[in-house]
GROMACS .gro file of C-alpha atoms in nm:
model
  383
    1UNK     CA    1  -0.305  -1.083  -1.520
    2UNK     CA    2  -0.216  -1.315  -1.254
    3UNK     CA    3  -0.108  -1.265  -0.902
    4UNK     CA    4   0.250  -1.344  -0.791
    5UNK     CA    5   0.215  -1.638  -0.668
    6UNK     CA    6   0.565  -1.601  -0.388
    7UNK     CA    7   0.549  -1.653  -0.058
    8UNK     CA    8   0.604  -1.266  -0.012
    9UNK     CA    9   0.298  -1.171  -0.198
   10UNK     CA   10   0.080  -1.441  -0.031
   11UNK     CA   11   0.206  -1.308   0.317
   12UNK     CA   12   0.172  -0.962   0.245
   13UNK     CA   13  -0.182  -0.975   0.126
   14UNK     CA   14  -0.316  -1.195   0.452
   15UNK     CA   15  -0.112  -0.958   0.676
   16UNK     CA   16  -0.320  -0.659   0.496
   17UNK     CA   17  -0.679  -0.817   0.557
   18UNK     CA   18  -0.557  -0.836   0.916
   19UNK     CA   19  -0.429  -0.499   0.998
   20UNK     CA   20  -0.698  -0.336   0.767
   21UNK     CA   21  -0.944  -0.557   0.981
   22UNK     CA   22  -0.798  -0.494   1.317
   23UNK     CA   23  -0.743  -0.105   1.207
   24UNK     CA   24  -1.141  -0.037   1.105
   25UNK     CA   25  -1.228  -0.157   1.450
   26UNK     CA   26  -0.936   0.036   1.677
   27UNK     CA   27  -1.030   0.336   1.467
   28UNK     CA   28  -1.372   0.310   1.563
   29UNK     CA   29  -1.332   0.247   1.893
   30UNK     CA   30  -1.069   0.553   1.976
   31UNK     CA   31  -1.323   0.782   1.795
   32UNK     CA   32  -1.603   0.673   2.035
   33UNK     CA   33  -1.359   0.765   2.340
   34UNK     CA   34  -1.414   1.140   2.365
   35UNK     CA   35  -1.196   1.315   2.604
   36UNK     CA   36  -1.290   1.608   2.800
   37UNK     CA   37  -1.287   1.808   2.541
   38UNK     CA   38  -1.355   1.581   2.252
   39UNK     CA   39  -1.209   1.390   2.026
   40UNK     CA   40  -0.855   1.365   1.910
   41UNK     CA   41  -0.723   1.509   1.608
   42UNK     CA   42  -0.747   1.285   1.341
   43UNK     CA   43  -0.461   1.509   1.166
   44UNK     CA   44  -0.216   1.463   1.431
   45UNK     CA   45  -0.291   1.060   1.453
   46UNK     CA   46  -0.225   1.051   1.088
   47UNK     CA   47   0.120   1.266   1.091
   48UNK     CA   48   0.232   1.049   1.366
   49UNK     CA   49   0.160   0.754   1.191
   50UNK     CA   50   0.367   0.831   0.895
   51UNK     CA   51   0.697   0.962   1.137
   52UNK     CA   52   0.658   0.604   1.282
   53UNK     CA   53   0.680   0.489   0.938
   54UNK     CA   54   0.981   0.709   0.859
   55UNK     CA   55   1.156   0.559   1.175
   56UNK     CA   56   1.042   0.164   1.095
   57UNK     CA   57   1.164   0.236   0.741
   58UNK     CA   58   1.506   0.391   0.840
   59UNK     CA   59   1.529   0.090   1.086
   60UNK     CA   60   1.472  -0.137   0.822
   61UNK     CA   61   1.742   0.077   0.592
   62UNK     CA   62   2.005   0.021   0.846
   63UNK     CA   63   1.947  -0.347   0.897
   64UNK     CA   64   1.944  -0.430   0.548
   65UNK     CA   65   2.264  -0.221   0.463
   66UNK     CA   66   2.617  -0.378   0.463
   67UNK     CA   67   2.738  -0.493   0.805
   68UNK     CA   68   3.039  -0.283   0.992
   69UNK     CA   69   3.396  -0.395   0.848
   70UNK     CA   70   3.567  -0.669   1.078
   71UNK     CA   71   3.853  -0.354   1.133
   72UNK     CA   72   3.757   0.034   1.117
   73UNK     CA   73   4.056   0.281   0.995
   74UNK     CA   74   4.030   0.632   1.117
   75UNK     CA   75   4.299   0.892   0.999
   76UNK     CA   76   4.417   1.189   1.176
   77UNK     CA   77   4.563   1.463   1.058
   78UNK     CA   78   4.966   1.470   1.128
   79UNK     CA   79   5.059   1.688   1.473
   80UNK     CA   80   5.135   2.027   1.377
   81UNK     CA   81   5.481   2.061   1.605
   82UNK     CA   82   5.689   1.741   1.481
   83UNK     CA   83   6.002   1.865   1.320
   84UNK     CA   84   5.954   1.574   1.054
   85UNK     CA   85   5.746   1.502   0.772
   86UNK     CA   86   5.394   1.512   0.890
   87UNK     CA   87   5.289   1.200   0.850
   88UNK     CA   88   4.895   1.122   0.883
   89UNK     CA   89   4.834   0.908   1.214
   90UNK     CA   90   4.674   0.602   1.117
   91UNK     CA   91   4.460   0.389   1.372
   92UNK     CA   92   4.312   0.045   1.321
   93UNK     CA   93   4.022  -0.028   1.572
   94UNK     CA   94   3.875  -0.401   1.638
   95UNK     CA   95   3.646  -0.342   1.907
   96UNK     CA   96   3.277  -0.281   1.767
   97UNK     CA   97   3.199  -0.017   1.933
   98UNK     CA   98   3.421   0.193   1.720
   99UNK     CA   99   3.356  -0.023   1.459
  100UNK     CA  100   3.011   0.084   1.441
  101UNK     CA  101   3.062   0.451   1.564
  102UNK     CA  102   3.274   0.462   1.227
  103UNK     CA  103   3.007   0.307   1.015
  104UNK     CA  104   2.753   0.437   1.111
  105UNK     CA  105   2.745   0.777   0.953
  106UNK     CA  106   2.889   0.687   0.632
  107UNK     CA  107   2.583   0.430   0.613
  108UNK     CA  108   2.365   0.720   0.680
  109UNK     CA  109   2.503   0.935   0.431
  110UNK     CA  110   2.467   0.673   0.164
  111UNK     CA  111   2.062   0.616   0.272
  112UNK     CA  112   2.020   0.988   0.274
  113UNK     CA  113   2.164   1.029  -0.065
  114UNK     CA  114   1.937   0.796  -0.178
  115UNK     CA  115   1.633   0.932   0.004
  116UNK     CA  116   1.715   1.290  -0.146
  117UNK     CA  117   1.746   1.235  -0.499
  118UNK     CA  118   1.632   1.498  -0.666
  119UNK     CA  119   1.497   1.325  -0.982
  120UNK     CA  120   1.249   1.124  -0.760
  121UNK     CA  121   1.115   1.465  -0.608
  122UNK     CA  122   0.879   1.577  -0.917
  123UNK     CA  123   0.794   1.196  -0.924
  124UNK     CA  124   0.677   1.168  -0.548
  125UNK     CA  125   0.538   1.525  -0.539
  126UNK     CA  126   0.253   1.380  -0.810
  127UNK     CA  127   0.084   1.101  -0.591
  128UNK     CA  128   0.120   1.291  -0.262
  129UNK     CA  129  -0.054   1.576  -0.401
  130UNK     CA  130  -0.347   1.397  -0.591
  131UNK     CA  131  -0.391   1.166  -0.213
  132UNK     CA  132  -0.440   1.568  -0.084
  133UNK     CA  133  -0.712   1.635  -0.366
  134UNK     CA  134  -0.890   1.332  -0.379
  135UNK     CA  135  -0.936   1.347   0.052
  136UNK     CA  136  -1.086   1.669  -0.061
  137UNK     CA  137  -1.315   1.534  -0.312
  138UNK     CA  138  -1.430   1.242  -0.068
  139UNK     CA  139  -1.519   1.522   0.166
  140UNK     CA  140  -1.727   1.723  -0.069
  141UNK     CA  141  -1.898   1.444  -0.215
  142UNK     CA  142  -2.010   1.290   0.119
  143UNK     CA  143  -2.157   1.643   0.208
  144UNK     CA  144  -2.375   1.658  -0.048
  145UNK     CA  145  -2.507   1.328  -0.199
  146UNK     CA  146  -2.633   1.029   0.051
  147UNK     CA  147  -2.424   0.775   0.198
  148UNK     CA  148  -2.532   0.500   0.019
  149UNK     CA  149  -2.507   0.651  -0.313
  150UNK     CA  150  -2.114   0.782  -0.208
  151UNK     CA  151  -2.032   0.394  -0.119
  152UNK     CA  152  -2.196   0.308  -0.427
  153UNK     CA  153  -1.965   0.558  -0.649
  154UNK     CA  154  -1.642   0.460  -0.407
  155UNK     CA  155  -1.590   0.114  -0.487
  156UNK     CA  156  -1.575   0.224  -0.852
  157UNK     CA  157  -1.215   0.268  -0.779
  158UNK     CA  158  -1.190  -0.132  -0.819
  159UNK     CA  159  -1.269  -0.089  -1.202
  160UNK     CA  160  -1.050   0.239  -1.235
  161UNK     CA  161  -0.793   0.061  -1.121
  162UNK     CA  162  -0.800  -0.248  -1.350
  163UNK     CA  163  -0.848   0.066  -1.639
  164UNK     CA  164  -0.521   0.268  -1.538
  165UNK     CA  165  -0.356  -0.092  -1.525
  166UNK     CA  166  -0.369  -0.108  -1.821
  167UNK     CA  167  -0.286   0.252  -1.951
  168UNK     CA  168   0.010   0.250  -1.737
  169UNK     CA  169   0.171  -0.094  -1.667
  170UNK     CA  170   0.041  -0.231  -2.000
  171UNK     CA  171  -0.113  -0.510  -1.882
  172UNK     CA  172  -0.465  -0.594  -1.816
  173UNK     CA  173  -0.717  -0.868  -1.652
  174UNK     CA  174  -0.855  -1.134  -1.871
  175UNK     CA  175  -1.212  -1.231  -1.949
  176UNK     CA  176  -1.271  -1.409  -1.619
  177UNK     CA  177  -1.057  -1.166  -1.432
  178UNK     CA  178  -1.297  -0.850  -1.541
  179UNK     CA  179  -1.594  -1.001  -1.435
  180UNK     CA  180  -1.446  -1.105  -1.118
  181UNK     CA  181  -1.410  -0.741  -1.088
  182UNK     CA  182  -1.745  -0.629  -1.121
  183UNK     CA  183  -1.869  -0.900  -0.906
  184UNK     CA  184  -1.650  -0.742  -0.660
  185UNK     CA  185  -1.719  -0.399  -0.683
  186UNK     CA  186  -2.114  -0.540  -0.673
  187UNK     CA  187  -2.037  -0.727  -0.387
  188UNK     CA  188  -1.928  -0.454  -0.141
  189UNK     CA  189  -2.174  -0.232  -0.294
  190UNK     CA  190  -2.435  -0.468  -0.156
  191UNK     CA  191  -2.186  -0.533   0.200
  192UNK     CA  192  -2.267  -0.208   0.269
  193UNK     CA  193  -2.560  -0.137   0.171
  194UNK     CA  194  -2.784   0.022   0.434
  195UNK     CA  195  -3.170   0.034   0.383
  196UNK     CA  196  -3.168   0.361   0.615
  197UNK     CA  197  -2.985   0.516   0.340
  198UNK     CA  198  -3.239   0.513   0.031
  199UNK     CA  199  -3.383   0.845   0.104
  200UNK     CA  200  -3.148   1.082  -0.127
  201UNK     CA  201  -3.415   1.388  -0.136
  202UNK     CA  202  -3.372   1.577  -0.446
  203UNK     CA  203  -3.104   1.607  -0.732
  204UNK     CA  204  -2.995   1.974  -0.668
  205UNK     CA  205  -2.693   2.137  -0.775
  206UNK     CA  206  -2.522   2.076  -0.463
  207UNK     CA  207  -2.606   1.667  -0.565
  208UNK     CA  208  -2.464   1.688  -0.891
  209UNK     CA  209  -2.107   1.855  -0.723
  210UNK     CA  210  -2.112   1.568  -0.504
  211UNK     CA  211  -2.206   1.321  -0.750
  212UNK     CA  212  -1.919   1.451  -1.006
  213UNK     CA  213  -1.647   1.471  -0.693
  214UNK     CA  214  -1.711   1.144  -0.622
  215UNK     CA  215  -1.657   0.987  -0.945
  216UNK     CA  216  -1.328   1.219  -0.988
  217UNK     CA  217  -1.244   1.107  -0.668
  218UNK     CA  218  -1.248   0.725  -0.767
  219UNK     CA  219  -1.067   0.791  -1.079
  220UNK     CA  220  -0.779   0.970  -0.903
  221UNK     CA  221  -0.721   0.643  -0.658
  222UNK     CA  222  -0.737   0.416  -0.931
  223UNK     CA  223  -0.462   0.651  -1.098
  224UNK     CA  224  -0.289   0.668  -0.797
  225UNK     CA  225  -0.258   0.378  -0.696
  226UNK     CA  226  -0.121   0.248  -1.009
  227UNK     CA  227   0.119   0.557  -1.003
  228UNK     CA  228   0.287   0.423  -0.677
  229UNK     CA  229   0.301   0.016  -0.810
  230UNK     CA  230   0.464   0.125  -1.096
  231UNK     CA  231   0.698   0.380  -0.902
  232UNK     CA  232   0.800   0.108  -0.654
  233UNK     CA  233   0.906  -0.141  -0.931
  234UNK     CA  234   1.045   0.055  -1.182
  235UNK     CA  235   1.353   0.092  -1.024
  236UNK     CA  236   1.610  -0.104  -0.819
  237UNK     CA  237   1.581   0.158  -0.474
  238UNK     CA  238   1.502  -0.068  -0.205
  239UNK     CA  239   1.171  -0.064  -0.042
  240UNK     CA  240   1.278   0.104   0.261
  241UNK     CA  241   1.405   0.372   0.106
  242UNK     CA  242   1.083   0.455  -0.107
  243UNK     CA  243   0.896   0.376   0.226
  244UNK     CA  244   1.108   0.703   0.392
  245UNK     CA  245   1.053   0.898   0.054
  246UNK     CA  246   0.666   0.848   0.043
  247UNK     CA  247   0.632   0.881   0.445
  248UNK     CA  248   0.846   1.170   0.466
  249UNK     CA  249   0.612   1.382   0.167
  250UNK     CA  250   0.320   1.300   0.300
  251UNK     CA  251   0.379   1.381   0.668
  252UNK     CA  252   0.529   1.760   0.545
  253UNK     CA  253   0.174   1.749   0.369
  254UNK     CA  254  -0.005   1.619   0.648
  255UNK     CA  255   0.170   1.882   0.902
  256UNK     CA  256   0.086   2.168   0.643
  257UNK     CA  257  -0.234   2.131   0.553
  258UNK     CA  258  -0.401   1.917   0.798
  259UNK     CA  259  -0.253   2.023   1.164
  260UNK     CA  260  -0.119   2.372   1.083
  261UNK     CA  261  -0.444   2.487   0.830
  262UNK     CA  262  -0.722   2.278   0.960
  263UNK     CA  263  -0.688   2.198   1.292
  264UNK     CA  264  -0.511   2.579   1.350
  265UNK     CA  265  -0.888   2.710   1.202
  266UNK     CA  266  -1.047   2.557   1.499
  267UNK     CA  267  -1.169   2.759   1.838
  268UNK     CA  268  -0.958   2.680   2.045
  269UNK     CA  269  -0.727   2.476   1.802
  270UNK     CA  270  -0.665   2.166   1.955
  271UNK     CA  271  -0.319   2.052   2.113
  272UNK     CA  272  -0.009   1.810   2.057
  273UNK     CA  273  -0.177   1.502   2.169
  274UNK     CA  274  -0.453   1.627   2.307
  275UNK     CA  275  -0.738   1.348   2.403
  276UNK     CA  276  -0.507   1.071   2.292
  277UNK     CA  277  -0.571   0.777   2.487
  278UNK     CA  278  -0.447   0.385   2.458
  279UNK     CA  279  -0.691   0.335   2.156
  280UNK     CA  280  -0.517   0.636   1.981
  281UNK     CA  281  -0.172   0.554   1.992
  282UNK     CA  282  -0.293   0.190   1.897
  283UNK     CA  283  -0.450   0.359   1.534
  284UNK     CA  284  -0.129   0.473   1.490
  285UNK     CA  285   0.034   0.219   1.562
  286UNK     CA  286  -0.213   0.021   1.279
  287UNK     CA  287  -0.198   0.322   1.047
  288UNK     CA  288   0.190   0.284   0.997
  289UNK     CA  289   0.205  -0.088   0.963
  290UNK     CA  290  -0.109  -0.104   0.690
  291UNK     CA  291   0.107   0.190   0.495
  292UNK     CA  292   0.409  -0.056   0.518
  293UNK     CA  293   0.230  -0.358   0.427
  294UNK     CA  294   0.081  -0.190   0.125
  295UNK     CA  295   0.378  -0.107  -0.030
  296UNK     CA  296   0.484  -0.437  -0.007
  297UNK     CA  297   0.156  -0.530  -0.142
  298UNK     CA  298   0.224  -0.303  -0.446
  299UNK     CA  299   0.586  -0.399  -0.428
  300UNK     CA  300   0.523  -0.792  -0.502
  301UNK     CA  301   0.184  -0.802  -0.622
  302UNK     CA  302  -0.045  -0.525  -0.739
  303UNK     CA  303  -0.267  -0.284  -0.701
  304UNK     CA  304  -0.559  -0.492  -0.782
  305UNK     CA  305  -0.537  -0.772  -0.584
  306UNK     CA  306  -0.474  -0.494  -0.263
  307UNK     CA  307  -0.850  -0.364  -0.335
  308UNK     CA  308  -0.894  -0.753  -0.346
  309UNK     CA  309  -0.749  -0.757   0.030
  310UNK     CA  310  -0.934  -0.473   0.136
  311UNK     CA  311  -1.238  -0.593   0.015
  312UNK     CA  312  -1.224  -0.917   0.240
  313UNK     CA  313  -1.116  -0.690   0.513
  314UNK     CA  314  -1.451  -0.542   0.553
  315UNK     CA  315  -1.621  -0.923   0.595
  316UNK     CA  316  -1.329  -1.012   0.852
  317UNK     CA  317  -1.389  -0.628   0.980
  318UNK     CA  318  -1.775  -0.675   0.999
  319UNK     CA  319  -1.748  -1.053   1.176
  320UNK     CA  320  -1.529  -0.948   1.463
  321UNK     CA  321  -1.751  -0.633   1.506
  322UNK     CA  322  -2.041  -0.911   1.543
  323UNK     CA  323  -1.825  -1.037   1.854
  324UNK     CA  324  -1.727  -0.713   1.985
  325UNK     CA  325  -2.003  -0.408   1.949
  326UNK     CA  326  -2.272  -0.652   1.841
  327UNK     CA  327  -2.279  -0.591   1.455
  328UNK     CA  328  -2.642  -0.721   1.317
  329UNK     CA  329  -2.600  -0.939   0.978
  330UNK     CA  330  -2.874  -0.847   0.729
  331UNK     CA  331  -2.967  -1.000   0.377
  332UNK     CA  332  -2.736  -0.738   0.215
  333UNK     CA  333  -2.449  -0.858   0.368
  334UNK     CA  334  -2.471  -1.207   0.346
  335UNK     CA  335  -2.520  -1.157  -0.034
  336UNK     CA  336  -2.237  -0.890  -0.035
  337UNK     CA  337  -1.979  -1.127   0.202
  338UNK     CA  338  -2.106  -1.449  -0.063
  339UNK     CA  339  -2.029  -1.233  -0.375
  340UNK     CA  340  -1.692  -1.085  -0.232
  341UNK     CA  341  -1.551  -1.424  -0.191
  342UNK     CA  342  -1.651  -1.554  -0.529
  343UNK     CA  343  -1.495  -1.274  -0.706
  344UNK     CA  344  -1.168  -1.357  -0.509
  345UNK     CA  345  -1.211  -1.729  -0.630
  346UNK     CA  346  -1.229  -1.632  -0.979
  347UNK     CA  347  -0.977  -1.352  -1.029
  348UNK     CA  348  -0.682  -1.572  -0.817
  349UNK     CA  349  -0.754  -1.906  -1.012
  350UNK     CA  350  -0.488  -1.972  -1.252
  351UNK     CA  351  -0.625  -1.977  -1.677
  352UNK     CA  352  -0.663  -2.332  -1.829
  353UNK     CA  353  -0.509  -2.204  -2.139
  354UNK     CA  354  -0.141  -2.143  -2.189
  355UNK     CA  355   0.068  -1.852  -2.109
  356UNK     CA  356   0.121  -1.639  -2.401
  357UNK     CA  357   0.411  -1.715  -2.612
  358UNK     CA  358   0.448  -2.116  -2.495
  359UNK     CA  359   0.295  -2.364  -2.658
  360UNK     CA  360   0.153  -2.677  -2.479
  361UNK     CA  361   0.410  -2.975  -2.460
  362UNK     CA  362   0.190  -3.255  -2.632
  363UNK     CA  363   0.250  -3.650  -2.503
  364UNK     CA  364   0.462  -3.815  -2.713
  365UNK     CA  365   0.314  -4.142  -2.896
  366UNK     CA  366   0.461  -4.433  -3.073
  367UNK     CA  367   0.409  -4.482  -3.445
  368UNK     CA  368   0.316  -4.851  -3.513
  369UNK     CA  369   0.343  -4.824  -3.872
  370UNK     CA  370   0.544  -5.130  -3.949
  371UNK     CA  371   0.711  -5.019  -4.244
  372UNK     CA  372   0.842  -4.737  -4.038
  373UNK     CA  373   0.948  -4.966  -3.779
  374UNK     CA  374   1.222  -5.116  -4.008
  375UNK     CA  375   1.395  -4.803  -4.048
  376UNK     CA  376   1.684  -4.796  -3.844
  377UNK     CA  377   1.693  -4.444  -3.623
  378UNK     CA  378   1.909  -4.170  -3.656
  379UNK     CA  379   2.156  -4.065  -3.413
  380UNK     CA  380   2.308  -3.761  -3.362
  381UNK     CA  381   2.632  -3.883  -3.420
  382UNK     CA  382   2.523  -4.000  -3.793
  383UNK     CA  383   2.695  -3.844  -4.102
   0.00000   0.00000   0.00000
């Protein structure tokens, strides 16, 4: 399986290194800025986040759409005391002010027909709910087994991907491809390794519900995110419109579960904006343009080579934190950063062998058998 190799793809997957890279740090700076009272709400960041999304992608709807008509029509209904026929008054307007006041909300009617569709809602219930339960699985798992051991079972998610690739898209890596693939998922194993980790204590039962969330937790991303690539190109609805559809579930889901549930649990539950600061609004700011660049990611590539992109984004992540906070560089992760990169090499080269179906065009040589030479050739215009 081969990346698309478009100008779109290429730019969308070295504009996701850089906001994942660029979003890692932010987020950990605005969580080290504790306000009076602590730190912000991570569910209100991410709600926000996706409402910015919703209003980009609606932007983007609008742009994209047909342009106002050169002339606008507008008909009134006939005046109620002419002795006549009523006859409809019928205005032409020129000016594009009206122009636009009149095209406006039939443009918006058409987008929200589109956003509403009622066979998409079963479709984009499935993903937004399995995000919901596999947040919760991350949780549990990371409260009961060792970091280490939950990084080790997370990047997983880069094989269960390339599996549910080929369950659900029917397609699959090659040869070189799959072991690029475990030399990836190797490779950030050993990124982020950290030797102040190793001490796991014992296998309890509380390690073995960890453990098992963990790996359900990698197989529902893989599913997932195979779910939304083939959701986004299976159909002809433009990207902002499935941008609005996806934002707009998860942010009710978000609200519901996250600020009204979680955060309304807390004593005293925290409020609207509370300890947000330059840093936070920034996060959201980067949370809402990595969701948009992902789905163009998924849109024009694939899920695969976006765990690809996210993969380098923790090298690019990890050198700029070198400049910034002081990040120390150990063995691990110049082994990790080393593998990472050759796994990228070998998945995005393109096969020697032919594509399936076309056969290679052989050079064309001259036969020097003099007999043959004699013969006079045939042209297509011969009897």
């Amino acid at each position: 399986m081969q990346a698309r190799r478009d100008p779109t793809s290429r730019l969308a997957l070295a504009a996701l290194v850089v906001v994942t890279s660029a979003n890692a740090l932010v987020l950990r700076k605005s969580r080290q800025e504790v306000g009076p009272t602590g730190a912000y709400s991570v569910w209100q960041a991410i709600c926000l986040a996706e409402i910015l999304k919703i209003a980009l992608s609606v932007g983007g709807m609008l742009l994209t759409s047909s342009r106002p008509p050169a002339l606008s029509v507008s008909v009134s209904p006939p005046p109620l005391q002419s002795s006549r026929q009523p006859v409809p008054l019928i205005r032409v307007h020129s000016d594009p002010a009206t122009r636009f006041q009149n095209w406006l909300p039939e443009s918006l009617a058409a987008h929200a027909a589109a956003v509403f569709n009622r066979s998409d809602f079963i479709a984009l219930t499935i993903p937004t709910f399995l995000y919901m339960v596999q947040n919760a699985l991350n949780f549990i798992s990371i409260s009961h087994i060792p970091a280490v051991l939950f990084q080790t079972v997370n990047q997983t998610k880069i094989l269960t991907t390339a599996v549910f690739t080929i369950l659900l898209l029917k397609r699959g890596p090659t040869r070189r491809q799959w072991f690029a693939l475990f030399v990836l998922t190797a490779g950030v194993v050993v990124t982020e390794y950290r030797s102040d980790d190793r001490n796991s204590g014992g296998r309890s039962t509380a390690w073995v519900t960890g453990l098992l969330a963990a790996v359900a937790a990698t197989v529902l991303s893989g599913f997932n995110g195979v779910y939304i690539e083939r959701f986004l190109k299976s159909s002809s609805t433009t990207l902002n419109t499935r941008n609005v559809q996806l934002s707009m579930y998860s942010a009710v889901m978000t609200l519901v579960v996250g600020v009204i549930l979680v955060d309304g649990q807390k004593s005293p539950p925290p409020r609207l904006f509370e300890n947000f600061n330059e840093w936070t609004w920034l996060v959201v700011v980067l949370q809402a343009a990595s969701g948009l660049v992902i789905s163009v990611v998924l849109k024009y590539a694939n899920t695969i080579l976006k765990n690809f992109a996210a993969s380098v984004a923790i090298v690019f992540s990890s050198i700029l934190s070198y400049f910034t906070i002081g990040f120390t560089y150990t063995p691990h992760f110049v082994l990790g950063t080393m593998m990472i990169f050759l796994a990228t090499y070998l998945y995005t080269q393109r096969p020697n062998h032919p594509a399936p179906g076309k056969m290679p065009v052989l050079p064309t040589t001259r036969l020097q058998n003099p007999v043959l030479k004699t013969v006079p050739a045939l042209s297509h215009n011969s009897p």
